[in-house]
Amino acid sequence: MAKIFCVANQKGGVGKTTTTVNLAAGLAKVGQRVLVVDLDPQGNATMGSGIDKRQLELSVYDVLLESSSVAEAKQHSEKAGYDVLGANRELAGAEVELVSQERRERRLKTALSAVKDDYDFVLIDCPPSLSMLTLNGLCCAHGVVVPMQCEYFALEGLSDLVNTIKQVHANLNPDLQIIGLLRVMFDPRITLQNQVSDQLKAHFGDKVFDSVIPRNVRLAEAPSYGLPGVVFDPSSKGAQAFVEFAREMVRRVGSM
Ligand code: ADP
Ligand code: MG
């Protein structure tokens, strides 16, 4: 049965999408069956997996509005090595359209339960907000992966996310937990980053993943080729870090 993870952080530009597509590609590389769900109307995870968001006939939008199943709407990315339930600008409208509907925060959960035996991992790329879309992701997840840069304000933003996760855990999804904090875009030469990294470990202990993702230009270049960095340049430091992170995820899930 698939383990479902949200990649979430309400800040933009912190590395959610990069983490989603590269963790997915890393998991595929070590033999896992993976579905990526793009819950961001920007559609970056869709494009970064080699699926053209402008040419989606069906998307996660149709799934949330119950006019399509996941099996119908998903596509396989041959290059990336996993399946993608894509998103584009249309998804921005779902927020408003769902307001008047029943079980609105459980739409994705219901839809994913039909494919739970088809995958080992489902990774959900969340938008940079704590919105109805993110709530749909949190409602169906077993865990949240929180990518974060080791910067001065990183811990401050984290408390809003932690509170939201606690509320969802209490009211909507008792399975939900933070599986881990992932340090991304890390530069060990910067003293402040090392200090924040130490603070993170002091506060959150083994909730901080052992794997650290370095700042690496190949990871930033890969999306313009429609590929995860792990596939674009497997020998790069960034790609190797994500494959190592995928192995760590497999180990953590084994002990969940
Ligand atoms: P989010 O999804 O949280 O908005 P992205 O994953 O899109 O964040 O990352 C924001 C920007 O930072 C992108 O341009 C991406 O290519 C770049 N980026 C992300 N991770 C790394 C990294 N480890 N090294 C270098 N650039 C990165
Ligand atoms: Mg993103």
Short mmCIF file of C-alpha atoms and ligand atoms in Angstrom, two decimals:
data_model
loop_
_atom_site.label_atom_id
_atom_site.label_comp_id
_atom_site.label_asym_id
_atom_site.label_seq_id
_atom_site.Cartn_x
_atom_site.Cartn_y
_atom_site.Cartn_z
CA MET A 1 0.00 0.00 0.00
CA ALA A 2 1.34 3.42 -0.97
CA LYS A 3 2.78 5.73 1.64
CA ILE A 4 1.65 9.27 0.92
CA PHE A 5 3.81 12.31 1.65
CA CYS A 6 3.18 16.01 1.27
CA VAL A 7 6.12 18.20 0.46
CA ALA A 8 5.01 21.38 2.18
CA ASN A 9 6.23 24.74 3.41
CA GLN A 10 4.05 27.82 3.11
CA LYS A 11 7.00 29.85 1.89
CA GLY A 12 7.64 30.07 -1.84
CA GLY A 13 10.99 29.33 -3.41
CA VAL A 14 12.25 27.11 -0.59
CA GLY A 15 12.73 24.01 -2.73
CA LYS A 16 9.43 22.12 -2.48
CA THR A 17 9.13 21.33 -6.17
CA THR A 18 12.80 20.50 -6.55
CA THR A 19 12.48 18.14 -3.60
CA THR A 20 9.31 16.53 -4.96
CA VAL A 21 10.58 15.72 -8.44
CA ASN A 22 14.07 14.68 -7.37
CA LEU A 23 12.90 12.55 -4.47
CA ALA A 24 10.44 10.93 -6.91
CA ALA A 25 13.17 10.28 -9.46
CA GLY A 26 15.49 8.99 -6.72
CA LEU A 27 12.82 6.63 -5.43
CA ALA A 28 12.13 5.40 -8.96
CA LYS A 29 15.85 4.81 -9.39
CA VAL A 30 15.95 2.54 -6.34
CA GLY A 31 13.01 0.52 -7.64
CA GLN A 32 9.98 2.19 -6.05
CA ARG A 33 6.69 2.79 -7.88
CA VAL A 34 5.97 6.51 -7.57
CA LEU A 35 3.13 8.93 -8.30
CA VAL A 36 3.74 12.68 -8.12
CA VAL A 37 0.65 14.81 -7.51
CA ASP A 38 1.08 18.44 -8.47
CA LEU A 39 -1.14 20.55 -6.19
CA ASP A 40 0.32 23.90 -7.25
CA PRO A 41 -1.47 25.84 -10.04
CA GLN A 42 1.98 26.96 -11.22
CA GLY A 43 2.44 23.41 -12.53
CA ASN A 44 6.19 23.40 -11.93
CA ALA A 45 6.32 19.79 -10.75
CA THR A 46 4.38 18.81 -13.89
CA MET A 47 6.78 20.62 -16.23
CA GLY A 48 9.82 19.53 -14.22
CA SER A 49 8.74 15.92 -14.72
CA GLY A 50 8.61 16.34 -18.48
CA ILE A 51 4.83 16.70 -18.85
CA ASP A 52 3.57 19.80 -20.70
CA LYS A 53 1.07 21.52 -18.40
CA ARG A 54 -0.50 23.37 -21.37
CA GLN A 55 -1.49 20.11 -22.98
CA LEU A 56 -3.15 18.31 -20.10
CA GLU A 57 -6.52 16.91 -21.08
CA LEU A 58 -7.24 15.94 -17.51
CA SER A 59 -5.51 17.17 -14.40
CA VAL A 60 -5.68 17.14 -10.62
CA TYR A 61 -8.36 19.83 -11.01
CA ASP A 62 -10.74 17.31 -12.61
CA VAL A 63 -9.93 14.82 -9.87
CA LEU A 64 -10.71 17.33 -7.09
CA LEU A 65 -14.02 18.20 -8.75
CA GLU A 66 -14.77 14.48 -9.13
CA SER A 67 -15.11 14.55 -12.90
CA SER A 68 -12.14 12.20 -13.36
CA SER A 69 -10.36 9.41 -11.52
CA VAL A 70 -6.62 9.45 -10.78
CA ALA A 71 -6.16 6.46 -13.09
CA GLU A 72 -7.70 8.40 -15.99
CA ALA A 73 -5.94 11.69 -15.33
CA LYS A 74 -2.40 10.55 -14.50
CA GLN A 75 0.32 10.32 -17.12
CA HIS A 76 3.53 8.33 -17.17
CA SER A 77 6.77 10.26 -17.57
CA GLU A 78 9.09 7.88 -19.37
CA LYS A 79 12.10 10.12 -18.83
CA ALA A 80 11.51 10.78 -15.15
CA GLY A 81 10.50 7.18 -14.38
CA TYR A 82 7.29 7.86 -12.48
CA ASP A 83 3.62 8.80 -12.93
CA VAL A 84 2.36 12.37 -12.69
CA LEU A 85 -1.06 13.74 -11.84
CA GLY A 86 -0.49 17.14 -13.39
CA ALA A 87 -1.67 20.65 -12.67
CA ASN A 88 -1.97 23.96 -14.48
CA ARG A 89 -3.61 27.36 -13.97
CA GLU A 90 -7.07 25.82 -14.01
CA LEU A 91 -6.35 24.49 -10.53
CA ALA A 92 -6.41 28.01 -9.09
CA GLY A 93 -10.19 27.98 -9.67
CA ALA A 94 -10.68 24.78 -7.68
CA GLU A 95 -10.18 26.65 -4.43
CA VAL A 96 -13.30 28.74 -5.04
CA GLU A 97 -15.33 25.97 -6.63
CA LEU A 98 -14.74 23.65 -3.71
CA VAL A 99 -15.97 26.15 -1.10
CA SER A 100 -19.63 25.23 -1.51
CA GLN A 101 -19.06 21.50 -1.84
CA GLU A 102 -19.25 18.70 0.66
CA ARG A 103 -16.20 16.81 1.97
CA ARG A 104 -14.16 19.42 0.17
CA GLU A 105 -10.98 18.78 2.12
CA ARG A 106 -11.16 15.02 1.52
CA ARG A 107 -11.45 14.95 -2.26
CA LEU A 108 -7.87 13.97 -2.94
CA LYS A 109 -7.87 11.37 -0.17
CA THR A 110 -10.91 9.65 -1.64
CA ALA A 111 -9.45 9.76 -5.15
CA LEU A 112 -6.04 8.40 -4.12
CA SER A 113 -7.50 5.50 -2.17
CA ALA A 114 -8.46 3.93 -5.52
CA VAL A 115 -4.80 3.72 -6.62
CA LYS A 116 -3.12 2.94 -3.32
CA ASP A 117 -2.02 -0.52 -4.43
CA ASP A 118 -0.48 0.77 -7.66
CA TYR A 119 2.33 2.69 -5.94
CA ASP A 120 4.88 2.47 -3.14
CA PHE A 121 5.08 6.25 -2.76
CA VAL A 122 2.77 9.14 -3.57
CA LEU A 123 4.47 12.56 -3.31
CA ILE A 124 2.31 15.66 -3.26
CA ASP A 125 3.88 18.98 -4.25
CA CYS A 126 1.98 21.62 -2.27
CA PRO A 127 1.47 25.28 -3.18
CA PRO A 128 3.13 28.00 -1.07
CA SER A 129 0.12 28.59 1.19
CA LEU A 130 -1.93 26.85 3.84
CA SER A 131 -4.99 26.78 1.55
CA MET A 132 -7.77 24.33 0.70
CA LEU A 133 -5.41 22.71 -1.79
CA THR A 134 -2.72 22.17 0.84
CA LEU A 135 -5.42 20.96 3.23
CA ASN A 136 -6.45 18.32 0.68
CA GLY A 137 -2.85 17.18 0.59
CA LEU A 138 -2.49 17.09 4.38
CA CYS A 139 -5.76 15.19 4.78
CA CYS A 140 -4.53 12.22 2.79
CA ALA A 141 -0.88 12.12 3.85
CA HIS A 142 0.89 9.84 6.27
CA GLY A 143 3.65 12.36 6.64
CA VAL A 144 4.95 15.78 5.70
CA VAL A 145 8.40 16.41 4.31
CA VAL A 146 9.42 20.01 5.00
CA PRO A 147 12.23 21.35 2.85
CA MET A 148 13.95 24.33 4.41
CA GLN A 149 16.87 26.60 3.86
CA CYS A 150 19.05 27.14 6.89
CA GLU A 151 18.45 30.86 7.12
CA TYR A 152 17.66 33.23 9.91
CA PHE A 153 13.86 33.31 9.52
CA ALA A 154 13.48 29.62 8.71
CA LEU A 155 12.45 28.58 12.21
CA GLU A 156 9.92 31.39 12.51
CA GLY A 157 7.93 30.30 9.46
CA LEU A 158 8.03 26.74 10.64
CA SER A 159 5.76 27.32 13.64
CA ASP A 160 2.73 28.19 11.43
CA LEU A 161 3.20 25.00 9.49
CA VAL A 162 3.68 22.93 12.65
CA ASN A 163 0.45 24.40 14.10
CA THR A 164 -1.51 23.65 10.94
CA ILE A 165 -0.21 20.09 10.94
CA LYS A 166 -1.23 19.70 14.60
CA GLN A 167 -4.76 20.92 13.82
CA VAL A 168 -5.14 18.64 10.83
CA HIS A 169 -3.81 15.79 12.95
CA ALA A 170 -6.37 16.51 15.70
CA ASN A 171 -9.42 17.16 13.51
CA LEU A 172 -9.07 15.53 10.13
CA ASN A 173 -6.21 13.06 9.82
CA PRO A 174 -4.87 11.23 12.88
CA ASP A 175 -2.19 9.55 10.71
CA LEU A 176 -0.48 12.83 9.90
CA GLN A 177 2.98 13.58 11.26
CA ILE A 178 6.03 15.52 10.23
CA ILE A 179 8.25 12.79 8.93
CA GLY A 180 11.13 15.10 8.59
CA LEU A 181 12.81 18.40 7.93
CA LEU A 182 15.08 18.39 4.91
CA ARG A 183 17.92 20.88 4.74
CA VAL A 184 18.12 22.12 1.14
CA MET A 185 20.28 24.54 -0.84
CA PHE A 186 22.84 24.02 1.88
CA ASP A 187 26.21 25.72 1.66
CA PRO A 188 28.58 24.42 4.36
CA ARG A 189 30.94 27.38 3.86
CA ILE A 190 28.36 29.76 5.30
CA THR A 191 28.67 29.95 9.07
CA LEU A 192 25.07 31.04 9.61
CA GLN A 193 23.77 28.00 7.74
CA ASN A 194 25.77 25.70 9.99
CA GLN A 195 24.42 27.50 13.06
CA VAL A 196 20.80 27.24 11.92
CA SER A 197 21.38 23.61 11.01
CA ASP A 198 22.63 22.94 14.56
CA GLN A 199 19.59 24.78 16.00
CA LEU A 200 17.29 22.66 13.89
CA LYS A 201 18.86 19.47 15.19
CA ALA A 202 18.69 20.75 18.78
CA HIS A 203 14.96 21.58 18.42
CA PHE A 204 13.75 18.73 16.27
CA GLY A 205 16.24 15.93 16.93
CA ASP A 206 15.82 12.94 14.65
CA LYS A 207 12.98 14.68 12.78
CA VAL A 208 15.81 16.29 10.84
CA PHE A 209 16.81 14.03 7.97
CA ASP A 210 20.45 12.92 7.91
CA SER A 211 20.61 13.69 4.19
CA VAL A 212 21.49 17.27 3.28
CA ILE A 213 20.85 18.70 -0.20
CA PRO A 214 23.64 21.06 -1.30
CA ARG A 215 23.14 24.16 -3.38
CA ASN A 216 23.92 22.82 -6.83
CA VAL A 217 23.40 24.58 -10.13
CA ARG A 218 22.59 21.36 -12.00
CA LEU A 219 19.42 21.00 -9.89
CA ALA A 220 18.38 24.50 -10.95
CA GLU A 221 19.16 23.89 -14.63
CA ALA A 222 17.30 20.59 -14.93
CA PRO A 223 13.70 21.94 -15.03
CA SER A 224 14.36 23.86 -18.26
CA TYR A 225 15.09 20.47 -19.86
CA GLY A 226 11.88 19.01 -18.42
CA LEU A 227 13.84 16.63 -16.22
CA PRO A 228 14.50 16.11 -12.52
CA GLY A 229 18.14 16.82 -11.68
CA VAL A 230 18.56 13.17 -10.68
CA VAL A 231 17.92 12.21 -14.33
CA PHE A 232 19.45 15.29 -15.99
CA ASP A 233 22.90 14.87 -14.43
CA PRO A 234 23.07 11.78 -12.23
CA SER A 235 26.72 12.36 -11.33
CA SER A 236 26.14 15.87 -9.94
CA LYS A 237 26.42 16.45 -6.19
CA GLY A 238 22.76 17.50 -6.04
CA ALA A 239 21.53 14.37 -7.82
CA GLN A 240 23.61 12.11 -5.60
CA ALA A 241 22.25 13.81 -2.49
CA PHE A 242 18.67 13.23 -3.63
CA VAL A 243 19.29 9.55 -4.37
CA GLU A 244 20.78 9.21 -0.89
CA PHE A 245 17.72 11.00 0.50
CA ALA A 246 15.46 8.57 -1.38
CA ARG A 247 17.25 5.68 0.33
CA GLU A 248 16.79 7.38 3.70
CA MET A 249 13.05 7.77 2.99
CA VAL A 250 12.74 4.08 2.16
CA ARG A 251 14.43 3.24 5.48
CA ARG A 252 12.21 5.64 7.46
CA VAL A 253 9.06 4.33 5.86
CA GLY A 254 10.14 0.80 6.72
CA SER A 255 10.11 1.78 10.40
CA MET A 256 6.87 3.82 10.33
P1 ADP B 1 9.27 25.99 -4.30
O1 ADP B 1 8.62 24.85 -5.00
O2 ADP B 1 9.30 25.84 -2.81
O3 ADP B 1 8.72 27.32 -4.73
P2 ADP B 1 11.57 25.42 -6.01
O4 ADP B 1 11.82 23.97 -5.84
O5 ADP B 1 10.84 25.84 -7.23
O6 ADP B 1 10.83 26.00 -4.71
O7 ADP B 1 12.98 26.15 -5.90
C1 ADP B 1 13.11 27.56 -6.02
C2 ADP B 1 14.31 27.88 -6.90
O8 ADP B 1 15.50 27.41 -6.31
C3 ADP B 1 14.23 27.21 -8.26
O9 ADP B 1 14.73 28.10 -9.22
C4 ADP B 1 15.12 25.99 -8.13
O10 ADP B 1 15.68 25.59 -9.35
C5 ADP B 1 16.18 26.49 -7.17
N1 ADP B 1 16.72 25.40 -6.33
C6 ADP B 1 16.03 24.56 -5.55
N2 ADP B 1 16.85 23.70 -4.88
C7 ADP B 1 18.11 24.02 -5.28
C8 ADP B 1 19.41 23.52 -4.95
N3 ADP B 1 19.58 22.51 -4.08
N4 ADP B 1 20.49 24.11 -5.55
C9 ADP B 1 20.32 25.13 -6.41
N5 ADP B 1 19.13 25.65 -6.75
C10 ADP B 1 18.03 25.12 -6.21
MG MG B 2 6.91 24.84 -6.24
#
